[in-house]
Coordinates of C-alpha atoms in Angstrom, one line a residue:
M276 CA 0.0 0.0 0.0
K277 CA 1.4 3.4 -1.0
H278 CA 2.2 5.7 2.0
Y279 CA 4.1 8.6 0.5
T280 CA 2.6 11.6 -1.4
D281 CA 5.5 11.3 -4.0
N282 CA 5.4 7.6 -4.9
F283 CA 8.5 7.5 -7.2
A284 CA 10.5 5.1 -4.9
H285 CA 7.5 2.9 -4.2
D286 CA 6.5 2.6 -7.8
N287 CA 10.0 1.8 -9.0
L288 CA 10.7 -1.0 -6.4
P289 CA 11.2 -4.4 -7.9
S290 CA 8.2 -6.7 -7.6
I291 CA 8.2 -9.0 -4.5
D292 CA 9.0 -12.0 -6.7
L293 CA 12.2 -10.3 -7.9
Q294 CA 13.3 -9.4 -4.4
P295 CA 15.5 -11.6 -2.2
D296 CA 14.2 -13.8 0.6
Y297 CA 14.6 -12.1 4.0
L298 CA 15.6 -13.7 7.4
C299 CA 13.9 -11.6 10.1
D300 CA 12.7 -14.3 12.5
L301 CA 14.8 -13.0 15.5
P302 CA 12.9 -10.5 17.7
Q303 CA 15.5 -7.8 17.3
F304 CA 14.8 -7.7 13.6
Q305 CA 11.0 -7.4 13.9
H306 CA 9.3 -4.0 13.9
P307 CA 5.9 -2.4 14.2
E308 CA 4.1 -1.5 11.0
M309 CA 4.7 2.3 11.6
L310 CA 8.4 3.1 12.1
N311 CA 10.6 6.2 11.5
C312 CA 14.2 5.1 12.3
V313 CA 15.1 8.6 13.5
E314 CA 13.1 8.1 16.6
R315 CA 15.3 5.2 17.7
L316 CA 18.6 6.7 16.5
L317 CA 18.1 10.3 17.8
D318 CA 14.8 11.2 19.5
N319 CA 14.9 8.5 22.1
H320 CA 18.1 9.7 23.6
I321 CA 16.4 13.0 24.4
K322 CA 13.3 11.2 25.8
K323 CA 15.6 9.1 28.0
G324 CA 17.3 12.2 29.4
N325 CA 20.6 11.7 27.7
G326 CA 20.4 14.9 25.5
D327 CA 23.5 16.4 27.2
A328 CA 25.7 13.5 26.2
V329 CA 28.2 14.4 23.4
C330 CA 27.1 13.0 20.0
I331 CA 29.4 14.5 17.4
R332 CA 33.0 15.8 17.9
T333 CA 35.2 17.6 15.4
F334 CA 38.5 19.4 15.9
E335 CA 36.6 22.7 16.0
E336 CA 33.3 21.9 17.9
S337 CA 31.3 19.5 19.9
W338 CA 27.5 18.8 19.5
T339 CA 25.4 17.1 22.1
Y340 CA 22.5 14.8 21.2
N341 CA 20.2 17.7 22.1
N342 CA 22.1 20.1 19.8
L343 CA 21.7 17.6 16.9
F344 CA 18.0 16.9 17.8
E345 CA 17.1 20.6 17.8
K346 CA 19.1 21.4 14.6
A347 CA 17.5 18.5 12.7
N348 CA 14.1 19.6 13.8
Q349 CA 14.7 23.2 12.6
I350 CA 16.0 21.9 9.2
A351 CA 12.9 19.6 8.9
H352 CA 10.7 22.7 9.3
V353 CA 12.7 24.4 6.5
F354 CA 12.1 21.4 4.3
I355 CA 8.3 21.6 4.8
D356 CA 7.8 25.4 5.1
D357 CA 10.4 26.9 2.7
L358 CA 11.6 24.2 0.3
G359 CA 8.3 22.6 -0.4
L360 CA 9.2 19.0 0.5
V361 CA 6.3 16.5 0.3
S362 CA 6.6 13.0 1.7
G363 CA 8.6 10.7 -0.6
N364 CA 10.6 13.4 -2.2
R365 CA 14.2 12.5 -2.7
V366 CA 16.7 15.0 -1.2
L367 CA 20.3 15.1 -2.4
L368 CA 22.9 15.9 0.3
R369 CA 26.3 17.1 -0.8
S370 CA 28.9 17.6 1.9
A371 CA 32.0 16.3 3.5
N372 CA 31.7 14.6 6.9
N373 CA 30.5 17.3 9.3
P374 CA 27.8 17.8 12.0
M375 CA 25.5 19.8 9.6
M376 CA 25.6 16.9 7.1
V377 CA 24.3 14.6 9.9
A378 CA 21.7 17.1 10.9
C379 CA 20.4 17.3 7.3
W380 CA 20.4 13.5 7.0
F381 CA 18.1 13.2 10.0
A382 CA 16.0 16.2 9.0
V383 CA 15.1 14.6 5.6
L384 CA 13.8 11.5 7.3
K385 CA 12.0 13.5 10.0
A386 CA 10.2 15.4 7.3
G387 CA 9.2 12.2 5.4
G388 CA 11.8 12.5 2.6
I389 CA 14.3 10.0 1.2
V390 CA 18.0 10.7 1.6
V391 CA 20.4 10.5 -1.4
S392 CA 23.8 11.3 0.1
T393 CA 26.7 11.9 -2.3
M394 CA 30.5 11.9 -2.2
P395 CA 32.1 15.4 -2.0
L396 CA 34.4 14.8 -5.0
L397 CA 31.6 14.2 -7.5
R398 CA 31.5 16.6 -10.4
S399 CA 28.4 18.4 -11.9
K400 CA 28.0 15.8 -14.6
E401 CA 27.9 12.9 -12.1
L402 CA 25.6 14.9 -9.8
T403 CA 23.2 15.6 -12.7
T404 CA 23.1 11.9 -13.6
I405 CA 22.1 11.0 -10.0
I406 CA 19.5 13.8 -9.9
D407 CA 18.0 12.7 -13.2
C408 CA 17.9 9.0 -12.2
A409 CA 16.2 9.6 -8.9
E410 CA 14.2 12.6 -10.1
I411 CA 15.5 14.7 -7.2
S412 CA 13.8 18.1 -6.7
I413 CA 15.7 19.4 -3.7
A414 CA 19.4 19.5 -3.0
I415 CA 21.2 20.6 0.1
S416 CA 24.9 21.4 -0.2
D417 CA 27.8 22.7 1.8
S418 CA 28.7 26.1 0.4
D419 CA 32.3 25.0 0.2
L420 CA 31.1 22.6 -2.6
A421 CA 28.9 25.1 -4.4
D422 CA 30.9 25.4 -7.6
E423 CA 30.0 22.0 -9.0
M424 CA 26.5 22.1 -7.5
N425 CA 25.8 25.3 -9.3
Q426 CA 26.7 23.8 -12.6
V427 CA 24.1 21.1 -12.4
E428 CA 21.4 21.3 -15.1
S429 CA 18.4 19.1 -14.6
K430 CA 14.7 19.5 -15.3
F431 CA 14.0 17.8 -12.0
L432 CA 16.0 20.0 -9.6
K433 CA 13.8 22.8 -8.4
I434 CA 15.7 24.2 -5.5
T435 CA 19.2 24.1 -4.0
S436 CA 19.9 25.3 -0.5
F437 CA 23.4 25.9 1.0
F438 CA 24.7 25.7 4.6
R439 CA 27.9 27.1 6.0
N440 CA 27.1 30.8 5.7
G441 CA 24.3 30.1 3.2
D442 CA 20.6 30.5 3.0
L443 CA 19.8 27.3 5.0
D444 CA 21.5 28.7 8.0
K445 CA 19.4 31.9 7.9
L446 CA 16.2 30.0 7.3
T447 CA 16.9 27.6 10.2
Q448 CA 17.5 30.2 12.9
S449 CA 13.9 31.2 13.3
K450 CA 12.4 27.7 13.2
P451 CA 11.0 25.9 16.2
K452 CA 13.2 23.3 17.9
N453 CA 10.5 20.7 18.1
F454 CA 9.1 18.7 15.2
E455 CA 6.6 15.9 14.8
N456 CA 8.2 13.2 12.7
Y457 CA 6.5 11.9 9.6
H458 CA 4.7 8.7 10.4
S459 CA 6.7 6.4 8.1
K460 CA 6.1 2.7 7.6
A461 CA 8.8 0.2 8.5
D462 CA 9.0 -0.8 4.9
S463 CA 8.9 2.7 3.4
V464 CA 12.1 3.7 1.5
C465 CA 14.2 6.1 3.5
L466 CA 17.6 5.9 1.7
I467 CA 18.8 5.5 -1.9
G468 CA 22.4 4.6 -2.4
F469 CA 24.0 4.8 -5.8
T470 CA 26.5 2.1 -6.8
S471 CA 29.8 3.1 -8.3
G472 CA 29.5 1.4 -11.6
T473 CA 32.2 2.1 -14.2
T474 CA 30.0 2.0 -17.2
G475 CA 26.4 2.9 -18.0
L476 CA 23.9 4.4 -15.7
P477 CA 24.6 4.0 -11.9
K478 CA 22.2 1.7 -10.1
M479 CA 19.9 3.0 -7.3
T480 CA 19.7 0.7 -4.3
A481 CA 16.7 1.3 -2.0
H482 CA 16.6 0.7 1.8
Y483 CA 13.8 0.8 4.3
H484 CA 13.5 2.4 7.7
K485 CA 13.6 -1.1 9.2
D486 CA 16.8 -1.9 7.2
I487 CA 18.6 1.0 9.0
L488 CA 17.8 -0.3 12.4
N489 CA 18.4 -4.0 11.4
I490 CA 22.1 -3.4 10.5
C491 CA 22.6 -1.7 13.9
E492 CA 21.6 -5.0 15.5
A493 CA 23.9 -7.0 13.2
F494 CA 27.5 -6.1 12.7
P495 CA 28.2 -3.8 15.7
V496 CA 26.6 -6.3 18.1
Y497 CA 28.5 -9.2 16.5
S498 CA 31.9 -7.6 16.2
L499 CA 32.1 -4.4 18.2
Q500 CA 30.0 -4.6 21.3
P501 CA 29.7 -0.8 21.5
T502 CA 28.8 1.1 24.7
K503 CA 27.8 4.7 25.3
D504 CA 31.4 5.5 26.2
D505 CA 32.8 4.6 22.8
I506 CA 34.1 7.2 20.3
F507 CA 33.9 6.2 16.7
I508 CA 36.1 7.6 13.9
G509 CA 36.9 6.8 10.3
S510 CA 37.8 7.9 6.8
P511 CA 34.8 6.8 4.6
P512 CA 32.4 9.5 3.5
L513 CA 28.9 9.5 4.9
G514 CA 27.7 9.2 1.3
F515 CA 29.1 5.6 1.3
T516 CA 27.0 3.2 3.3
F517 CA 30.2 1.8 5.1
G518 CA 30.8 5.4 6.4
L519 CA 27.1 6.0 7.2
G520 CA 26.9 2.9 9.3
G521 CA 30.3 3.2 11.0
L522 CA 30.2 6.9 11.7
V523 CA 26.6 7.8 12.3
L524 CA 24.1 4.9 12.6
F525 CA 26.2 2.6 14.9
P526 CA 27.4 5.1 17.4
M527 CA 24.0 6.8 17.7
Y528 CA 22.1 3.6 18.0
F529 CA 24.1 2.8 21.1
G530 CA 24.3 6.4 22.5
A531 CA 28.0 6.7 21.8
S532 CA 29.7 9.5 19.9
T533 CA 31.5 10.0 16.6
F534 CA 34.5 12.1 15.6
L535 CA 34.1 13.5 12.1
I536 CA 36.9 14.8 9.9
E537 CA 36.1 16.5 6.6
K538 CA 39.4 15.6 4.9
P539 CA 40.6 12.6 6.9
S540 CA 44.3 12.2 6.2
P541 CA 46.2 9.5 8.1
D542 CA 47.9 12.2 10.2
L543 CA 44.6 13.7 11.2
L544 CA 43.0 10.3 12.0
L545 CA 45.9 9.5 14.3
K546 CA 45.9 13.0 15.8
A547 CA 42.2 12.6 16.7
I548 CA 42.7 9.1 18.1
Q549 CA 45.5 10.4 20.3
E550 CA 44.0 13.6 21.5
Y551 CA 40.3 12.5 22.0
K552 CA 41.0 8.9 23.1
V553 CA 39.0 7.4 20.2
T554 CA 38.1 3.7 20.7
I555 CA 36.7 2.4 17.4
C556 CA 38.1 3.2 13.9
F557 CA 36.7 2.4 10.5
T558 CA 38.8 2.7 7.4
A559 CA 40.0 0.9 4.2
P560 CA 42.9 -1.6 3.8
T561 CA 45.1 1.0 2.0
A562 CA 44.7 3.4 4.9
W563 CA 45.5 0.8 7.6
R564 CA 48.8 0.2 5.7
V565 CA 49.7 3.9 5.8
L566 CA 48.6 4.3 9.5
T567 CA 50.9 1.4 10.5
T568 CA 53.9 3.3 9.1
K569 CA 53.1 6.4 11.3
L570 CA 52.5 4.7 14.7
N571 CA 55.8 5.8 16.2
E572 CA 54.5 9.4 15.9
F573 CA 51.2 8.9 17.8
N574 CA 49.7 7.3 20.8
V575 CA 46.8 5.0 19.8
S576 CA 46.5 3.1 23.0
S577 CA 42.8 4.1 23.4
L578 CA 41.8 2.1 20.4
R579 CA 40.0 -1.2 21.2
K580 CA 38.3 -2.1 17.8
C581 CA 39.7 -1.6 14.3
V582 CA 37.4 -2.3 11.2
S583 CA 38.4 -2.7 7.6
A584 CA 36.1 -2.9 4.6
G585 CA 35.7 -1.6 1.1
E586 CA 37.9 -4.3 -0.3
T587 CA 39.7 -7.3 1.1
L588 CA 42.3 -6.8 3.8
P589 CA 45.8 -8.1 2.8
L590 CA 47.2 -10.5 5.3
Q591 CA 50.5 -8.6 5.5
V592 CA 48.6 -5.4 6.5
W593 CA 46.8 -7.3 9.3
H594 CA 50.1 -8.8 10.7
D595 CA 51.9 -5.4 10.5
W596 CA 49.2 -3.6 12.4
Y597 CA 48.9 -6.5 15.0
D598 CA 52.6 -6.7 15.5
A599 CA 52.7 -2.9 16.1
T600 CA 49.6 -2.5 18.3
G601 CA 48.4 -5.9 19.5
L602 CA 45.0 -5.1 17.9
K603 CA 43.3 -7.4 15.5
I604 CA 41.8 -5.6 12.5
I605 CA 38.3 -6.8 11.9
D606 CA 37.9 -7.5 8.2
G607 CA 34.4 -7.5 6.6
I608 CA 32.6 -7.6 3.3
G609 CA 29.5 -5.6 2.7
S610 CA 27.8 -3.9 -0.3
T611 CA 25.7 -0.9 -1.1
E612 CA 23.0 -3.4 -2.2
I613 CA 22.9 -5.1 1.2
L614 CA 23.6 -1.8 3.1
H615 CA 26.5 -2.9 5.3
I616 CA 28.8 -5.7 6.4
F617 CA 27.4 -9.3 6.2
I618 CA 30.4 -11.5 6.7
S619 CA 33.0 -10.6 9.3
S620 CA 34.8 -11.7 12.5
N621 CA 35.1 -10.7 16.1
E622 CA 38.2 -11.1 18.3
E623 CA 37.1 -14.5 19.6
N624 CA 36.6 -16.3 16.3
M625 CA 39.0 -14.4 14.0
I626 CA 41.3 -16.3 11.6
P627 CA 43.9 -13.9 10.1
G628 CA 43.4 -13.8 6.3
A629 CA 39.8 -15.0 6.3
T630 CA 37.0 -12.6 5.8
G631 CA 35.1 -14.5 8.5
L632 CA 31.7 -16.0 9.1
P633 CA 28.2 -14.8 8.2
I634 CA 27.3 -12.4 11.0
L635 CA 24.1 -12.4 13.0
G636 CA 21.1 -12.1 10.6
Y637 CA 22.8 -13.5 7.5
E638 CA 23.4 -16.8 5.7
A639 CA 25.9 -17.5 2.9
K640 CA 26.9 -20.1 0.5
I641 CA 29.2 -20.6 -2.5
I642 CA 27.6 -21.5 -5.8
D643 CA 28.5 -22.3 -9.4
E644 CA 27.3 -20.6 -12.6
N645 CA 24.1 -22.6 -12.4
G646 CA 23.3 -21.7 -8.8
N647 CA 24.3 -25.1 -7.4
E648 CA 26.1 -25.1 -4.0
L649 CA 29.8 -26.0 -4.3
P650 CA 31.8 -28.3 -2.1
I651 CA 34.1 -27.1 0.7
N652 CA 37.3 -25.3 -0.5
E653 CA 36.0 -24.9 -4.0
S654 CA 35.9 -21.3 -5.4
G655 CA 32.7 -19.9 -6.7
K656 CA 30.2 -17.0 -6.5
L657 CA 29.3 -15.7 -3.1
A658 CA 25.5 -15.8 -2.4
I659 CA 24.0 -14.0 0.6
K660 CA 20.6 -14.0 2.3
G661 CA 19.6 -12.1 5.4
I662 CA 17.9 -9.1 7.1
T663 CA 18.7 -6.8 4.2
G664 CA 18.9 -7.3 0.5
C665 CA 19.1 -5.8 -3.0
K666 CA 16.2 -3.6 -4.1
Y667 CA 17.3 -1.8 -7.3
L668 CA 14.9 0.9 -8.4
N669 CA 13.7 0.9 -12.0
R670 CA 16.4 -1.7 -13.1
E671 CA 14.6 -5.0 -13.5
E672 CA 17.3 -6.5 -15.7
K673 CA 20.0 -5.7 -13.1
Q674 CA 17.7 -6.9 -10.3
K675 CA 17.4 -10.3 -12.0
E676 CA 21.2 -10.5 -12.2
Y677 CA 21.9 -9.7 -8.6
V678 CA 19.0 -11.6 -7.0
Q679 CA 18.7 -15.3 -8.1
N680 CA 16.4 -17.9 -6.4
G681 CA 16.0 -15.6 -3.4
W682 CA 19.8 -15.1 -2.9
N683 CA 21.9 -11.9 -3.4
I684 CA 24.7 -12.7 -5.8
T685 CA 27.4 -10.2 -4.9
G686 CA 29.8 -10.6 -7.8
D687 CA 32.7 -11.8 -5.5
I688 CA 34.5 -15.1 -5.8
F689 CA 35.0 -16.8 -2.4
K690 CA 35.6 -20.3 -1.0
K691 CA 34.4 -21.8 2.3
D692 CA 36.7 -23.9 4.4
D693 CA 36.0 -27.0 6.6
N694 CA 35.1 -24.7 9.6
G695 CA 32.6 -22.6 7.7
Y696 CA 35.0 -19.6 7.3
Y697 CA 34.7 -17.6 4.1
W698 CA 37.9 -16.6 2.2
F699 CA 38.1 -14.0 -0.5
V700 CA 39.5 -15.2 -3.8
A701 CA 38.7 -12.4 -6.2
R702 CA 36.2 -9.9 -7.5
G703 CA 34.4 -11.7 -10.3
D704 CA 36.1 -9.4 -12.8
D705 CA 39.5 -9.6 -11.1
M706 CA 40.3 -13.2 -12.0
I707 CA 43.2 -13.4 -14.4
I708 CA 43.3 -16.4 -16.7
S709 CA 46.8 -16.7 -18.1
S710 CA 48.0 -19.8 -20.1
G711 CA 45.2 -21.8 -18.6
Y712 CA 46.0 -20.8 -15.0
N713 CA 43.3 -19.0 -12.8
I714 CA 45.2 -16.3 -11.0
A715 CA 43.4 -14.1 -8.5
A716 CA 44.7 -10.5 -8.5
I717 CA 44.5 -10.4 -4.7
E718 CA 46.8 -13.4 -4.4
V719 CA 49.5 -11.6 -6.4
E720 CA 49.0 -8.4 -4.4
S721 CA 49.2 -10.1 -1.1
V722 CA 52.6 -11.5 -2.0
L723 CA 53.9 -8.3 -3.4
L724 CA 52.9 -6.4 -0.2
T725 CA 55.3 -8.6 1.8
H726 CA 58.3 -7.1 -0.1
E727 CA 60.2 -4.6 2.1
D728 CA 60.4 -1.9 -0.7
I729 CA 56.7 -2.0 -1.8
L730 CA 54.3 0.5 -0.2
E731 CA 51.2 -0.2 -2.2
C732 CA 50.2 -2.2 -5.3
A733 CA 47.3 -3.2 -7.5
V734 CA 47.2 -6.1 -10.0
V735 CA 45.2 -6.3 -13.1
G736 CA 45.1 -8.6 -16.2
L737 CA 46.2 -7.3 -19.5
P738 CA 45.1 -8.9 -22.8
D739 CA 47.8 -10.9 -24.5
E740 CA 47.6 -12.9 -27.8
E741 CA 49.9 -15.7 -26.6
R742 CA 48.8 -16.2 -23.0
G743 CA 45.3 -14.8 -23.1
M744 CA 46.1 -12.4 -20.2
L745 CA 49.3 -11.2 -18.5
V746 CA 49.6 -10.4 -14.8
C747 CA 50.4 -6.7 -14.6
A748 CA 51.4 -5.1 -11.3
H749 CA 51.2 -1.3 -10.7
I750 CA 53.5 -0.7 -7.8
V751 CA 54.1 2.3 -5.5
L752 CA 57.6 2.0 -3.9
K753 CA 58.5 3.4 -0.5
D754 CA 61.5 5.0 -2.2
N755 CA 60.6 6.0 -5.8
N756 CA 64.3 6.5 -6.5
K757 CA 64.7 2.8 -6.7
A758 CA 62.3 2.6 -9.7
S759 CA 64.2 1.1 -12.7
V760 CA 64.1 -1.7 -15.2
E761 CA 66.6 -3.6 -13.2
F762 CA 64.6 -3.3 -10.0
K763 CA 61.5 -4.7 -11.9
K764 CA 63.6 -7.8 -12.7
T765 CA 64.7 -8.0 -9.0
I766 CA 61.1 -8.0 -7.9
Q767 CA 60.1 -10.6 -10.4
Q768 CA 62.9 -13.0 -9.4
W769 CA 62.0 -12.5 -5.7
F770 CA 58.4 -13.2 -6.4
K771 CA 59.2 -16.5 -8.1
Q772 CA 61.1 -17.6 -5.0
V773 CA 58.3 -16.8 -2.5
A774 CA 55.2 -17.8 -4.6
A775 CA 54.1 -20.0 -7.4
P776 CA 56.2 -18.8 -10.4
Y777 CA 53.2 -18.9 -12.8
K778 CA 51.6 -16.1 -10.8
Y779 CA 54.5 -13.7 -11.1
P780 CA 53.8 -10.2 -12.6
R781 CA 55.2 -10.3 -16.2
V782 CA 54.5 -6.6 -16.4
I783 CA 55.4 -4.1 -13.7
N784 CA 54.7 -0.4 -13.8
F785 CA 56.1 1.8 -11.1
I786 CA 53.8 4.7 -10.3
E787 CA 53.7 7.4 -7.7
S788 CA 50.2 6.7 -6.4
L789 CA 47.2 4.4 -7.1
P790 CA 43.9 5.8 -8.4
K791 CA 41.3 5.5 -5.6
T792 CA 37.8 6.3 -4.8
E793 CA 36.9 8.6 -1.9
T794 CA 36.4 5.5 0.1
G795 CA 39.9 4.3 -0.5
K796 CA 39.0 1.6 -2.9
I797 CA 41.5 1.1 -5.7
Q798 CA 40.0 1.9 -9.1
R799 CA 41.5 -1.1 -11.0
F800 CA 39.5 -0.3 -14.2
K801 CA 41.7 2.8 -14.6
L802 CA 44.8 0.7 -14.4
K803 CA 43.5 -1.7 -17.0
K804 CA 43.7 1.1 -19.5
H805 CA 47.5 1.4 -19.2

């Protein structure tokens, strides 16, 4: 039954028969028919008398739960009174990680809108595509990012409002600090995440109010055991569901606090951890590697949990961090389609190098091309089923690819061992077939990263008439002065001595830096063009 005035999201959801099966039998994953997730994440802290507790910290300011509650309420009034929002409207948010971005996120849901958060580095062309795909009429932007926003040309966008010395700040000042939240349904869409496809139109993934609360009862309970005294920090943007969960949803669900950095360099992350006694850190594998090299400059003894996602965590990075700190990095795999992490570990059941076990609320299996479950230790496609699942808007053909027989097919190649642990093998498109050998790019990278002179690397397959494909390694050296033809040969010979010779990189390119997304994920498709 339709519930919003603007039914775009509802009308473009895949039909029930195309959606995955859901596993919501446990009581913590069951919800009343009417549910606005903001009430559990924010409003309840005020009702329980915890409004004076710190909610968001930055290097410049500190917001309590009450500060955030009142600001979100005022912005919600602006949405209704001044920007003309009606329930179901999509609202684009464009900002780095800061308190106002969080306040706007909650305000959209309070007013009955649907959030579409975006990465700060997106350009006007990419923003226009998102706005056109989701038929977005309202955009909220940090004035620091106004240049690209002002270049957007879309017939759907009716109004853009700016904060940080912008019109939104002025409109907000006179608004009441109380607001009656829109009475959403548990299965009303509240969030649309765009996947970072490299070709064609991006895909819109829809998530419900109940999905937001469900993931808060899954990964953090399984792996982090947060308390109200925890301080979360991390590098992923809030426009990325990994960042949204780790830096907003999880800390606020448990009444903890989050430390936000607009441009989170390794030095700033470590500075914040040292000065503010941060306890839980979320970042990408590439960042963990750099952080390890700087530990002698900072005190990180307050940390108790370290989380890595975005792409698989190389074993060498895990060992280097553990040897330096005694902390076990929690690896995990999630996706925009499934909202957050669904396979991971905790300190008690962790096996270094393994991604882990299906977390509370999820099941997994390994299948072949025909959907048949594969034997133990045989590589195949990863299939997931659980409390959340893929709901592409207006993309029936893509929905049929991702959801098969009730299971979400992630596009990753994994294998399961005798103890039920899942081990990453490759992205489906990162398997290199050379002279009949199946070579996973991550295997080659994991070996290369153990070399004392290599800082970072990314491996791709290059087409070759004789071998089908060649293993090509793009390498960032710790000392770029060592880059030479002779040193390439030295690395190749070393590789053959420490790993299967057929896997060695026949092509090596020394580069100054790897191309990455804002979330720290290596953009291998760019390297394949070299």
